[in-house]
């Protein structure tokens, strides 16, 4: 059986925790996959087979608080061939270092919707500022054509201009995603995209309802360019649809990034404040207080060879010394 050996390392920084992912799901050690980790790199060994087919990537994370992380380029491994295809994906976009394909970027649904929203906003605020402020024969000051309510025109212009700027900002952010190496920065951009898209969907809905209501109450339409008014109302409605679609794509992108990149550890950390259980039981030793001794008394049965009565007359002089006399 053939196998593949992958190595993941970081050149600088402190990222002692390494995690491997297959098709967005975190890998665990089992029969087909086996990983080893060190302080600055990690290894993944896998056996080629249908179970191992897919897109692999490595993620280095701060071991203490997950405050920073780095993701590697994603590689496609297939048991049908020895070549590996690189694909870098995080939050629906390319990882750092993969470059930008302009044609593919322009054809993305999110890019198309941003360009349409950008165009719709131009039509709205340009039509209002150019043709929707007119003055009647009896007044010298130009007034808004929507029931002579200047607040309605000012609101539509404000929403349109801000929509124009937001579309440009997120178009640049989408193009800069391949050069952003920090996953948390990508997450912040995805969160801002989701929040602003939802907010502007609501603001365009309010704008459409306000302009439609004020135009229906306009009684005198003499000298009013009705084509410009109809364009403003129509493109306000189109903006609701485009921003709602952007909100949906941003939500899908956010959930995809949360599942693939910022997945938390499933094992709960140990509770360091809980006391350790008392599992040690001291051994029970037998008591020797009332056990009679089986050894004989040394003083009762053994004569003292070193103690002699004083002034003994029958002492053997030869026994006083055990050393033989030297012979010359």
mmCIF file of N, CA and C in Angstrom, residues 211-262:
data_model
loop_
_atom_site.group_PDB
_atom_site.id
_atom_site.type_symbol
_atom_site.label_atom_id
_atom_site.label_comp_id
_atom_site.label_asym_id
_atom_site.label_seq_id
_atom_site.Cartn_x
_atom_site.Cartn_y
_atom_site.Cartn_z
ATOM 1 N N UNK A 211 -39.798 56.330 -0.728
ATOM 2 C CA UNK A 211 -39.937 57.002 -2.017
ATOM 3 C C UNK A 211 -41.257 56.644 -2.699
ATOM 4 N N UNK A 212 -41.657 55.380 -2.616
ATOM 5 C CA UNK A 212 -42.931 54.985 -3.232
ATOM 6 C C UNK A 212 -44.105 55.694 -2.568
ATOM 7 N N UNK A 213 -44.059 55.787 -1.254
ATOM 8 C CA UNK A 213 -45.155 56.450 -0.539
ATOM 9 C C UNK A 213 -45.215 57.940 -0.862
ATOM 10 N N UNK A 214 -44.052 58.604 -0.881
ATOM 11 C CA UNK A 214 -44.039 60.039 -1.156
ATOM 12 C C UNK A 214 -44.417 60.336 -2.607
ATOM 13 N N UNK A 215 -44.022 59.482 -3.524
ATOM 14 C CA UNK A 215 -44.383 59.715 -4.919
ATOM 15 C C UNK A 215 -45.883 59.502 -5.151
ATOM 16 N N UNK A 216 -46.463 58.552 -4.440
ATOM 17 C CA UNK A 216 -47.911 58.344 -4.574
ATOM 18 C C UNK A 216 -48.708 59.513 -4.012
ATOM 19 N N UNK A 217 -48.122 60.277 -3.119
ATOM 20 C CA UNK A 217 -48.809 61.434 -2.538
ATOM 21 C C UNK A 217 -48.527 62.734 -3.298
ATOM 22 N N UNK A 218 -47.694 62.678 -4.303
ATOM 23 C CA UNK A 218 -47.383 63.885 -5.078
ATOM 24 C C UNK A 218 -48.553 64.189 -6.016
ATOM 25 N N UNK A 219 -49.117 65.347 -5.864
ATOM 26 C CA UNK A 219 -50.302 65.718 -6.663
ATOM 27 C C UNK A 219 -49.931 66.468 -7.934
ATOM 28 N N UNK A 220 -49.025 67.402 -7.833
ATOM 29 C CA UNK A 220 -48.652 68.224 -8.988
ATOM 30 C C UNK A 220 -47.376 67.657 -9.589
ATOM 31 N N UNK A 221 -47.464 67.060 -10.763
ATOM 32 C CA UNK A 221 -46.312 66.443 -11.414
ATOM 33 C C UNK A 221 -45.858 67.258 -12.623
ATOM 34 N N UNK A 222 -46.315 68.502 -12.736
ATOM 35 C CA UNK A 222 -45.894 69.326 -13.873
ATOM 36 C C UNK A 222 -44.435 69.721 -13.720
ATOM 37 N N UNK A 223 -43.674 69.535 -14.781
ATOM 38 C CA UNK A 223 -42.254 69.873 -14.784
ATOM 39 C C UNK A 223 -41.371 68.872 -14.068
ATOM 40 N N UNK A 224 -41.935 67.754 -13.680
ATOM 41 C CA UNK A 224 -41.146 66.728 -12.973
ATOM 42 C C UNK A 224 -40.707 65.664 -13.979
ATOM 43 N N UNK A 225 -39.417 65.340 -14.040
ATOM 44 C CA UNK A 225 -38.950 64.265 -14.938
ATOM 45 C C UNK A 225 -39.369 62.900 -14.385
ATOM 46 N N UNK A 226 -40.479 62.401 -14.886
ATOM 47 C CA UNK A 226 -41.013 61.140 -14.350
ATOM 48 C C UNK A 226 -40.099 59.946 -14.633
ATOM 49 N N UNK A 227 -39.338 60.015 -15.734
ATOM 50 C CA UNK A 227 -38.427 58.902 -16.018
ATOM 51 C C UNK A 227 -37.370 58.761 -14.923
ATOM 52 N N UNK A 228 -36.837 59.874 -14.454
ATOM 53 C CA UNK A 228 -35.841 59.825 -13.384
ATOM 54 C C UNK A 228 -36.457 59.322 -12.083
ATOM 55 N N UNK A 229 -37.703 59.761 -11.817
ATOM 56 C CA UNK A 229 -38.378 59.300 -10.596
ATOM 57 C C UNK A 229 -38.611 57.793 -10.650
ATOM 58 N N UNK A 230 -39.089 57.307 -11.785
ATOM 59 C CA UNK A 230 -39.321 55.866 -11.920
ATOM 60 C C UNK A 230 -38.017 55.069 -11.808
ATOM 61 N N UNK A 231 -36.929 55.629 -12.354
ATOM 62 C CA UNK A 231 -35.637 54.943 -12.255
ATOM 63 C C UNK A 231 -35.160 54.860 -10.806
ATOM 64 N N UNK A 232 -35.362 55.948 -10.055
ATOM 65 C CA UNK A 232 -34.947 55.939 -8.646
ATOM 66 C C UNK A 232 -35.722 54.892 -7.860
ATOM 67 N N UNK A 233 -37.038 54.856 -8.061
ATOM 68 C CA UNK A 233 -37.862 53.886 -7.326
ATOM 69 C C UNK A 233 -37.531 52.454 -7.750
ATOM 70 N N UNK A 234 -37.354 52.236 -9.054
ATOM 71 C CA UNK A 234 -37.082 50.883 -9.542
ATOM 72 C C UNK A 234 -35.732 50.367 -9.050
ATOM 73 N N UNK A 235 -34.695 51.195 -9.157
ATOM 74 C CA UNK A 235 -33.370 50.721 -8.749
ATOM 75 C C UNK A 235 -33.233 50.647 -7.225
ATOM 76 N N UNK A 236 -34.083 51.352 -6.509
ATOM 77 C CA UNK A 236 -34.128 51.140 -5.058
ATOM 78 C C UNK A 236 -34.649 49.741 -4.745
ATOM 79 N N UNK A 237 -35.640 49.303 -5.507
ATOM 80 C CA UNK A 237 -36.160 47.947 -5.324
ATOM 81 C C UNK A 237 -35.126 46.905 -5.751
ATOM 82 N N UNK A 238 -34.434 47.165 -6.874
ATOM 83 C CA UNK A 238 -33.399 46.231 -7.315
ATOM 84 C C UNK A 238 -32.274 46.116 -6.283
ATOM 85 N N UNK A 239 -31.996 47.218 -5.608
ATOM 86 C CA UNK A 239 -30.944 47.193 -4.586
ATOM 87 C C UNK A 239 -31.325 46.294 -3.412
ATOM 88 N N UNK A 240 -32.619 46.234 -3.103
ATOM 89 C CA UNK A 240 -33.053 45.321 -2.037
ATOM 90 C C UNK A 240 -32.698 43.883 -2.406
ATOM 91 N N UNK A 241 -32.991 43.504 -3.645
ATOM 92 C CA UNK A 241 -32.719 42.133 -4.081
ATOM 93 C C UNK A 241 -31.226 41.833 -4.105
ATOM 94 N N UNK A 242 -30.421 42.770 -4.625
ATOM 95 C CA UNK A 242 -28.981 42.516 -4.718
ATOM 96 C C UNK A 242 -28.327 42.438 -3.343
ATOM 97 N N UNK A 243 -28.714 43.315 -2.433
ATOM 98 C CA UNK A 243 -28.129 43.285 -1.093
ATOM 99 C C UNK A 243 -28.643 42.099 -0.287
ATOM 100 N N UNK A 244 -29.871 41.659 -0.522
ATOM 101 C CA UNK A 244 -30.351 40.443 0.138
ATOM 102 C C UNK A 244 -29.560 39.222 -0.328
ATOM 103 N N UNK A 245 -29.254 39.163 -1.625
ATOM 104 C CA UNK A 245 -28.427 38.064 -2.124
ATOM 105 C C UNK A 245 -27.014 38.133 -1.548
ATOM 106 N N UNK A 246 -26.458 39.346 -1.420
ATOM 107 C CA UNK A 246 -25.143 39.489 -0.789
ATOM 108 C C UNK A 246 -25.174 39.042 0.672
ATOM 109 N N UNK A 247 -26.272 39.317 1.359
ATOM 110 C CA UNK A 247 -26.396 38.871 2.749
ATOM 111 C C UNK A 247 -26.396 37.354 2.840
ATOM 112 N N UNK A 248 -27.105 36.705 1.938
ATOM 113 C CA UNK A 248 -27.141 35.241 1.938
ATOM 114 C C UNK A 248 -25.751 34.662 1.666
ATOM 115 N N UNK A 249 -25.052 35.194 0.664
ATOM 116 C CA UNK A 249 -23.709 34.696 0.361
ATOM 117 C C UNK A 249 -22.743 34.961 1.511
ATOM 118 N N UNK A 250 -22.881 36.115 2.156
ATOM 119 C CA UNK A 250 -22.021 36.412 3.303
ATOM 120 C C UNK A 250 -22.296 35.467 4.461
ATOM 121 N N UNK A 251 -23.565 35.085 4.651
ATOM 122 C CA UNK A 251 -23.901 34.141 5.717
ATOM 123 C C UNK A 251 -23.318 32.763 5.431
ATOM 124 N N UNK A 252 -23.431 32.306 4.194
ATOM 125 C CA UNK A 252 -22.838 31.015 3.821
ATOM 126 C C UNK A 252 -21.326 31.051 3.991
ATOM 127 N N UNK A 253 -20.718 32.134 3.572
ATOM 128 C CA UNK A 253 -19.272 32.296 3.691
ATOM 129 C C UNK A 253 -18.830 32.309 5.150
ATOM 130 N N UNK A 254 -19.602 32.971 6.001
ATOM 131 C CA UNK A 254 -19.253 33.045 7.420
ATOM 132 C C UNK A 254 -19.341 31.670 8.075
ATOM 133 N N UNK A 255 -20.415 30.933 7.814
ATOM 134 C CA UNK A 255 -20.565 29.602 8.403
ATOM 135 C C UNK A 255 -19.492 28.644 7.889
ATOM 136 N N UNK A 256 -19.144 28.761 6.616
ATOM 137 C CA UNK A 256 -18.100 27.914 6.060
ATOM 138 C C UNK A 256 -16.765 28.185 6.735
ATOM 139 N N UNK A 257 -16.463 29.457 6.965
ATOM 140 C CA UNK A 257 -15.207 29.788 7.626
ATOM 141 C C UNK A 257 -15.170 29.349 9.067
ATOM 142 N N UNK A 258 -16.299 29.465 9.773
ATOM 143 C CA UNK A 258 -16.340 29.042 11.177
ATOM 144 C C UNK A 258 -16.112 27.548 11.286
ATOM 145 N N UNK A 259 -16.681 26.762 10.364
ATOM 146 C CA UNK A 259 -16.548 25.316 10.432
ATOM 147 C C UNK A 259 -15.166 24.849 9.998
ATOM 148 N N UNK A 260 -14.534 25.539 9.020
ATOM 149 C CA UNK A 260 -13.302 25.044 8.444
ATOM 150 C C UNK A 260 -12.057 25.625 9.092
ATOM 151 N N UNK A 261 -12.125 26.872 9.553
ATOM 152 C CA UNK A 261 -10.912 27.555 9.978
ATOM 153 C C UNK A 261 -10.859 27.779 11.474
ATOM 154 N N UNK A 262 -11.926 28.230 12.053
ATOM 155 C CA UNK A 262 -11.916 28.584 13.463
ATOM 156 C C UNK A 262 -12.613 27.537 14.293
#
